[in-house]
XYZ file of C-alpha atoms in Angstrom:
441
model
C 89.351 159.838 217.600
C 90.914 159.868 214.135
C 87.461 159.775 212.514
C 86.291 162.641 214.734
C 89.341 164.712 213.815
C 88.734 164.046 210.118
C 85.087 165.061 210.503
C 86.074 168.327 212.193
C 88.613 169.117 209.451
C 86.091 168.451 206.703
C 83.507 170.648 208.432
C 86.045 173.462 208.780
C 86.800 173.186 205.059
C 83.140 173.349 204.086
C 81.882 176.052 206.413
C 82.122 179.690 205.382
C 84.813 181.359 207.532
C 83.549 182.513 210.932
C 82.388 186.106 211.085
C 82.075 186.443 207.325
C 78.439 185.453 206.837
C 77.206 189.023 206.573
C 74.934 190.496 203.893
C 77.658 192.656 202.396
C 75.724 193.059 199.147
C 71.958 192.898 198.673
C 70.308 192.987 195.255
C 66.762 194.296 195.440
C 64.334 193.765 192.575
C 62.014 196.652 193.405
C 59.529 195.886 190.624
C 58.606 193.460 187.854
C 57.483 196.362 185.693
C 59.735 197.217 182.769
C 59.521 199.249 179.579
C 61.402 196.430 177.778
C 60.810 192.708 177.496
C 64.337 191.348 177.264
C 64.880 187.816 175.998
C 66.964 186.714 178.999
C 65.084 188.362 181.895
C 65.347 186.155 184.976
C 62.130 187.478 186.548
C 60.198 187.770 183.275
C 59.663 191.507 183.738
C 57.863 193.552 181.117
C 55.289 196.215 180.198
C 52.352 193.977 181.106
C 53.393 193.698 184.769
C 51.693 195.864 187.407
C 52.699 197.333 190.746
C 50.379 194.934 192.591
C 52.209 193.113 195.336
C 55.266 195.375 195.393
C 56.514 196.470 198.800
C 55.435 200.087 199.230
C 57.725 202.909 200.316
C 57.063 202.455 204.035
C 57.705 198.716 203.808
C 60.940 199.352 201.918
C 62.090 201.672 204.683
C 61.389 198.990 207.291
C 63.414 196.472 205.312
C 66.318 198.922 205.039
C 66.309 199.426 208.815
C 66.300 195.648 209.339
C 69.164 195.166 206.884
C 71.259 197.894 208.517
C 70.694 196.258 211.902
C 72.529 193.199 210.545
C 75.189 195.105 208.562
C 75.490 198.893 209.015
C 77.433 199.396 205.767
C 76.145 197.164 202.966
C 76.045 197.754 199.253
C 72.446 197.943 198.093
C 71.766 197.309 194.406
C 68.349 198.703 193.453
C 67.129 196.979 190.319
C 64.019 195.580 188.664
C 62.440 195.053 186.156
C 63.228 198.678 185.531
C 63.603 200.491 188.878
C 63.157 203.914 187.250
C 59.478 203.027 186.834
C 59.086 203.372 190.597
C 58.393 207.009 191.417
C 59.726 206.458 194.929
C 63.142 205.184 193.779
C 64.937 208.396 194.873
C 63.180 208.271 198.252
C 64.192 204.641 198.826
C 67.763 205.321 197.696
C 68.054 208.425 199.862
C 66.703 206.646 202.944
C 69.331 203.907 202.608
C 72.231 206.191 201.654
C 71.641 208.619 204.544
C 71.831 205.711 206.968
C 75.134 204.300 205.769
C 74.458 202.019 202.787
C 76.276 202.391 199.493
C 73.465 202.602 196.947
C 73.784 201.784 193.247
C 71.113 201.323 190.588
C 70.848 198.659 187.887
C 68.929 199.804 184.804
C 68.531 199.092 181.111
C 69.475 202.748 180.593
C 66.703 203.743 178.219
C 64.931 205.951 180.782
C 68.021 207.671 182.192
C 67.210 211.250 181.303
C 69.256 214.165 182.573
C 66.568 214.849 185.184
C 66.597 211.262 186.452
C 70.395 211.182 186.724
C 70.444 214.404 188.738
C 67.684 213.077 190.993
C 69.592 209.854 191.668
C 72.777 211.751 192.464
C 70.917 214.044 194.842
C 69.469 210.958 196.536
C 72.980 209.637 197.229
C 73.273 207.033 194.464
C 76.992 206.556 193.755
C 76.885 204.453 190.605
C 74.732 202.991 187.856
C 74.963 199.670 186.026
C 73.812 199.916 182.402
C 73.130 196.994 180.055
C 74.654 196.836 176.572
C 74.507 193.481 174.794
C 75.932 194.489 171.435
C 77.256 197.500 169.594
C 75.082 196.440 166.669
C 71.705 198.183 167.040
C 69.828 195.423 165.266
C 71.110 192.747 167.652
C 70.804 194.760 170.876
C 67.337 196.070 170.016
C 66.132 192.592 169.084
C 67.507 191.122 172.312
C 65.871 193.900 174.327
C 62.747 193.847 172.123
C 62.551 197.590 171.569
C 63.465 199.732 168.593
C 66.185 202.314 169.341
C 66.968 200.728 172.720
C 70.721 200.857 172.028
C 70.581 204.495 170.908
C 68.672 205.447 174.068
C 71.183 203.608 176.276
C 74.143 205.198 174.470
C 72.626 208.600 175.158
C 72.303 207.718 178.848
C 75.957 206.716 179.038
C 76.974 210.061 177.562
C 74.870 211.845 180.195
C 76.379 209.738 182.994
C 79.865 210.587 181.768
C 79.039 214.289 181.564
C 77.614 214.250 185.088
C 80.620 212.235 186.329
C 78.411 209.571 187.870
C 80.312 206.285 187.814
C 78.842 203.563 185.648
C 79.553 199.979 184.712
C 78.656 198.212 181.481
C 76.946 194.835 181.754
C 76.626 192.349 178.915
C 74.943 188.950 178.787
C 76.989 186.432 176.806
C 75.100 184.588 174.074
C 75.996 182.695 170.925
C 74.983 185.802 168.991
C 77.431 188.193 170.685
C 80.266 186.042 172.055
C 82.640 187.070 169.254
C 81.885 190.729 170.037
C 83.023 190.566 173.674
C 86.545 191.993 173.048
C 85.065 194.949 171.169
C 82.510 195.533 173.927
C 85.229 195.542 176.593
C 87.356 198.019 174.640
C 84.322 200.202 173.940
C 83.322 200.229 177.634
C 86.826 201.321 178.612
C 86.763 204.091 176.004
C 83.448 205.354 177.421
C 84.987 205.656 180.904
C 83.242 202.709 182.589
C 84.696 201.695 185.933
C 83.907 198.034 185.216
C 82.791 195.642 182.524
C 80.765 192.656 183.722
C 80.070 189.735 181.418
C 77.063 187.763 182.622
C 76.819 184.089 181.802
C 73.223 183.027 181.326
C 71.407 181.120 184.051
C 68.348 179.451 182.464
C 65.629 180.913 184.662
C 62.677 183.188 183.865
C 62.592 183.998 180.156
C 66.261 183.034 180.061
C 65.139 179.433 180.324
C 63.955 179.666 176.723
C 67.411 180.600 175.398
C 70.115 178.173 174.356
C 73.062 178.486 176.720
C 76.720 178.340 175.738
C 78.494 175.012 176.017
C 81.101 174.420 178.716
C 83.875 174.747 176.110
C 82.412 178.055 174.912
C 82.343 179.247 178.531
C 85.978 178.302 178.894
C 86.995 180.196 175.763
C 85.187 183.360 176.913
C 86.683 183.099 180.383
C 90.090 183.054 178.748
C 89.226 186.252 176.858
C 88.088 187.893 180.099
C 91.231 186.802 181.967
C 93.355 188.371 179.237
C 91.435 191.659 179.313
C 91.418 191.677 183.114
C 95.232 191.838 182.960
C 95.214 194.500 180.240
C 92.848 196.853 182.059
C 93.914 196.166 185.645
C 93.932 199.446 187.563
C 91.983 201.238 184.838
C 88.742 199.265 184.497
C 87.609 196.109 186.256
C 86.804 193.191 183.944
C 84.779 190.451 185.600
C 82.689 187.365 184.912
C 79.300 187.089 186.565
C 77.615 183.772 187.337
C 80.767 181.940 186.218
C 82.818 181.337 189.374
C 85.316 179.206 187.449
C 86.665 182.521 186.134
C 88.695 182.520 189.319
C 90.385 179.266 188.266
C 91.452 180.782 184.950
C 92.807 183.871 186.682
C 94.576 181.764 189.329
C 96.284 179.726 186.595
C 97.286 182.685 184.444
C 97.688 185.710 186.736
C 98.306 184.834 190.409
C 98.762 188.507 191.305
C 95.288 189.520 190.179
C 92.936 191.305 192.613
C 90.216 188.962 191.305
C 91.688 186.431 193.728
C 90.682 188.538 196.744
C 87.543 186.435 197.201
C 86.746 183.841 199.827
C 84.443 182.203 197.278
C 83.412 183.424 193.876
C 79.791 182.373 194.419
C 78.794 184.282 197.573
C 75.024 183.647 197.406
C 73.621 183.070 200.857
C 77.040 183.712 202.404
C 77.716 187.388 201.706
C 74.943 188.126 199.241
C 71.204 187.744 198.747
C 68.284 189.060 196.718
C 64.961 190.635 197.732
C 62.043 190.153 195.312
C 59.472 192.890 194.604
C 57.028 191.108 196.938
C 59.538 190.816 199.805
C 60.774 187.242 199.476
C 64.494 186.625 200.028
C 66.442 184.246 197.829
C 70.195 183.491 197.794
C 70.677 185.410 194.546
C 68.563 186.798 191.684
C 69.071 183.649 189.601
C 68.361 181.119 192.344
C 64.593 181.254 193.046
C 64.621 179.049 196.175
C 62.941 181.141 198.885
C 64.906 181.556 202.112
C 62.257 183.654 203.862
C 59.506 186.271 203.513
C 59.932 189.837 204.745
C 56.175 190.225 205.062
C 56.178 187.803 208.005
C 59.842 187.744 209.129
C 62.570 190.289 209.729
C 65.656 190.431 207.548
C 67.809 189.327 210.477
C 65.608 186.321 211.225
C 65.933 185.145 207.640
C 69.643 185.875 207.241
C 70.605 184.153 210.481
C 68.025 181.375 210.571
C 67.209 180.216 207.037
C 67.890 176.504 206.398
C 68.605 177.410 202.754
C 71.378 179.787 203.777
C 72.705 177.216 206.255
C 72.988 174.699 203.395
C 74.938 177.126 201.229
C 77.278 178.084 204.071
C 78.164 174.453 204.789
C 79.309 174.103 201.157
C 78.728 170.356 200.988
C 78.969 170.378 197.226
C 78.195 167.404 195.037
C 79.843 165.923 191.959
C 83.117 167.270 190.679
C 82.613 170.622 192.472
C 82.809 168.722 195.755
C 86.170 167.114 194.950
C 87.778 170.003 193.041
C 90.923 171.602 194.474
C 89.379 175.019 193.665
C 86.229 174.362 195.669
C 87.015 176.900 198.408
C 87.701 179.831 196.078
C 85.348 178.896 193.225
C 82.600 176.531 194.313
C 80.703 176.689 191.027
C 77.501 178.619 190.337
C 74.804 177.427 192.729
C 72.046 178.999 190.614
C 73.101 177.165 187.452
C 73.393 173.902 189.386
C 69.807 174.388 190.589
C 68.492 175.363 187.154
C 70.075 172.266 185.614
C 69.459 169.647 188.315
C 67.036 171.063 190.896
C 69.811 170.829 193.518
C 71.658 174.032 194.429
C 74.536 172.000 195.888
C 75.129 169.932 192.734
C 78.054 170.378 190.341
C 78.000 173.372 188.009
C 77.515 171.923 184.500
C 79.065 174.937 182.775
C 82.618 174.133 183.934
C 84.828 172.148 181.571
C 87.509 171.465 184.186
C 87.842 167.892 185.445
C 89.616 167.834 188.823
C 92.283 165.118 188.931
C 91.540 164.466 192.602
C 95.188 164.222 193.679
C 96.079 167.908 193.975
C 96.249 169.851 197.258
C 93.299 172.046 198.152
C 93.798 175.675 197.129
C 93.262 177.767 200.234
C 91.278 180.942 200.609
C 93.313 184.167 200.731
C 94.143 185.411 204.213
C 92.531 188.778 203.506
C 89.661 188.826 201.061
C 86.549 190.787 200.216
C 84.180 190.444 203.124
C 86.921 189.606 205.614
C 86.909 191.712 208.790
C 90.440 193.045 209.350
C 91.738 194.658 212.540
C 94.056 197.651 212.015
C 97.754 197.051 212.704
C 98.786 200.709 212.397
C 97.463 203.824 214.084
C 94.652 205.587 212.206
C 93.760 209.224 212.747
C 90.083 209.847 213.634
C 89.513 211.483 210.247
C 91.020 208.495 208.387
C 88.916 206.101 210.472
C 85.791 208.033 209.531
C 86.652 207.773 205.840
C 87.153 204.028 206.194
C 83.746 203.638 207.853
C 82.158 205.116 204.733
C 83.581 202.298 202.593
C 81.172 199.365 202.087
C 81.859 196.484 204.457
C 82.484 194.148 201.541
C 85.737 195.860 200.483
C 86.780 197.480 203.756
C 89.173 194.768 204.941
C 91.026 194.562 201.624
C 91.255 198.353 201.387
C 92.533 198.641 204.963
C 95.262 196.066 204.370
C 96.390 197.740 201.141
C 96.466 201.170 202.779
C 98.582 199.873 205.655
C 100.967 198.102 203.261
C 101.326 201.381 201.362
C 102.059 203.234 204.620
C 104.669 200.709 205.772
C 106.462 200.886 202.437
C 106.985 204.596 203.162
C 108.035 204.050 206.763
C 104.850 205.573 208.171
C 103.198 204.398 211.385
C 99.957 206.394 211.150
C 97.285 206.502 208.459
C 96.032 210.018 207.809
C 93.592 211.611 205.335
C 96.605 213.006 203.482
C 97.976 209.493 203.003
C 94.603 208.272 201.727
C 94.574 211.109 199.186
C 98.120 210.218 198.112
C 97.100 206.596 197.566
C 94.122 207.585 195.430
C 96.308 209.932 193.386
C 98.824 207.115 192.779
C 96.211 204.905 191.106
C 96.314 204.504 187.310
C 93.025 206.418 187.278
C 92.824 209.404 189.616
C 89.781 208.237 191.546
C 90.085 211.286 193.788
C 88.295 213.138 190.983
C 85.381 210.701 190.984
C 82.678 209.659 193.354
C 83.493 206.343 195.048
C 81.717 203.443 193.371
C 82.505 199.991 194.690
C 81.305 197.293 192.327
C 80.092 193.755 193.786
C 81.302 190.807 191.644
C 78.697 188.126 192.042
């Protein structure tokens, strides 16, 4: 009986929490075509690629319907290659947005003309992620392999700001730009970005030809990010991508940070997945293991029945990730483990931390991104409708914070007026901006 009890406890520790395995965020590589040929591209996109094999508009609509049948309010990240090379991008975005998805676009920024920005906004796109790898034109243009790429992207950011369409700045960390990260963060904040995401290279696609940072270099950059996350909290989100051990640094240095509102910092296959241009589903853009094929299966069949996703949800991690006290809230990068060892459950080699093995397990937060939360106060019908428009990924956290705000004022009912007061009390008056909820994976 003791062994059975131990087995049950270990299984409960490993399994993703019940009810939370929903596709809250889906990244969709709509095309391999691109006007650039960036050094780090994980799907090796470029000008020589064609539209052959891409899901057409009708097929994309079918996939959207299947996704919404599993989660009626996901965040859908439309990316590429360069998604602006698809003439039907506004039609795809509009179809998803009208049916309840929060739609954002990931782009290199060089093709974001005034006309394209207006078209995306009219289609219901609520935010754009733009890539900037250096403020030095020579470095950025070389990395992106196009003359004047930085100037074109800078122009796009100015147009986004003028049109008041929320944008985030994304940077890939390399040995050539790691010392520039503080300047990039400060520049992004000055431009009005709602978030700065620093991507840590996963050696896949053309990125496999680049030399990655060492574990100690990762650790140093994570410390920089943790410091800037504190500085800009409430004004601009500062996050690490593909480096789940960021959450350990934040936990050690800033236990009150909203970064800790995650069940696990590597949500691939648990709350997140990627669709390829041809319709394959993988756990994330950097983990190429195929979980299913939308040309022969429905999204729901793959999400609920894939053995690959079942593996990731059990979280039976190997090596030091499997014995680390942070394993529930960090878990290491599954894509980097696969790229390095061929095993997506192996230890993440980019983490310098060596777990001592004698510390208590750090538990998941009670309310985290992706957690379904039942209301404990009365909500007016109008306030409930506003909450339904928030992506499922952040809804539980937002609901809890709203109710805490109401209780602090002795209120028993959440109203639209209270929601407006909360937005106005933020360091940035987000009531003047379109809502853009950014996924941290």
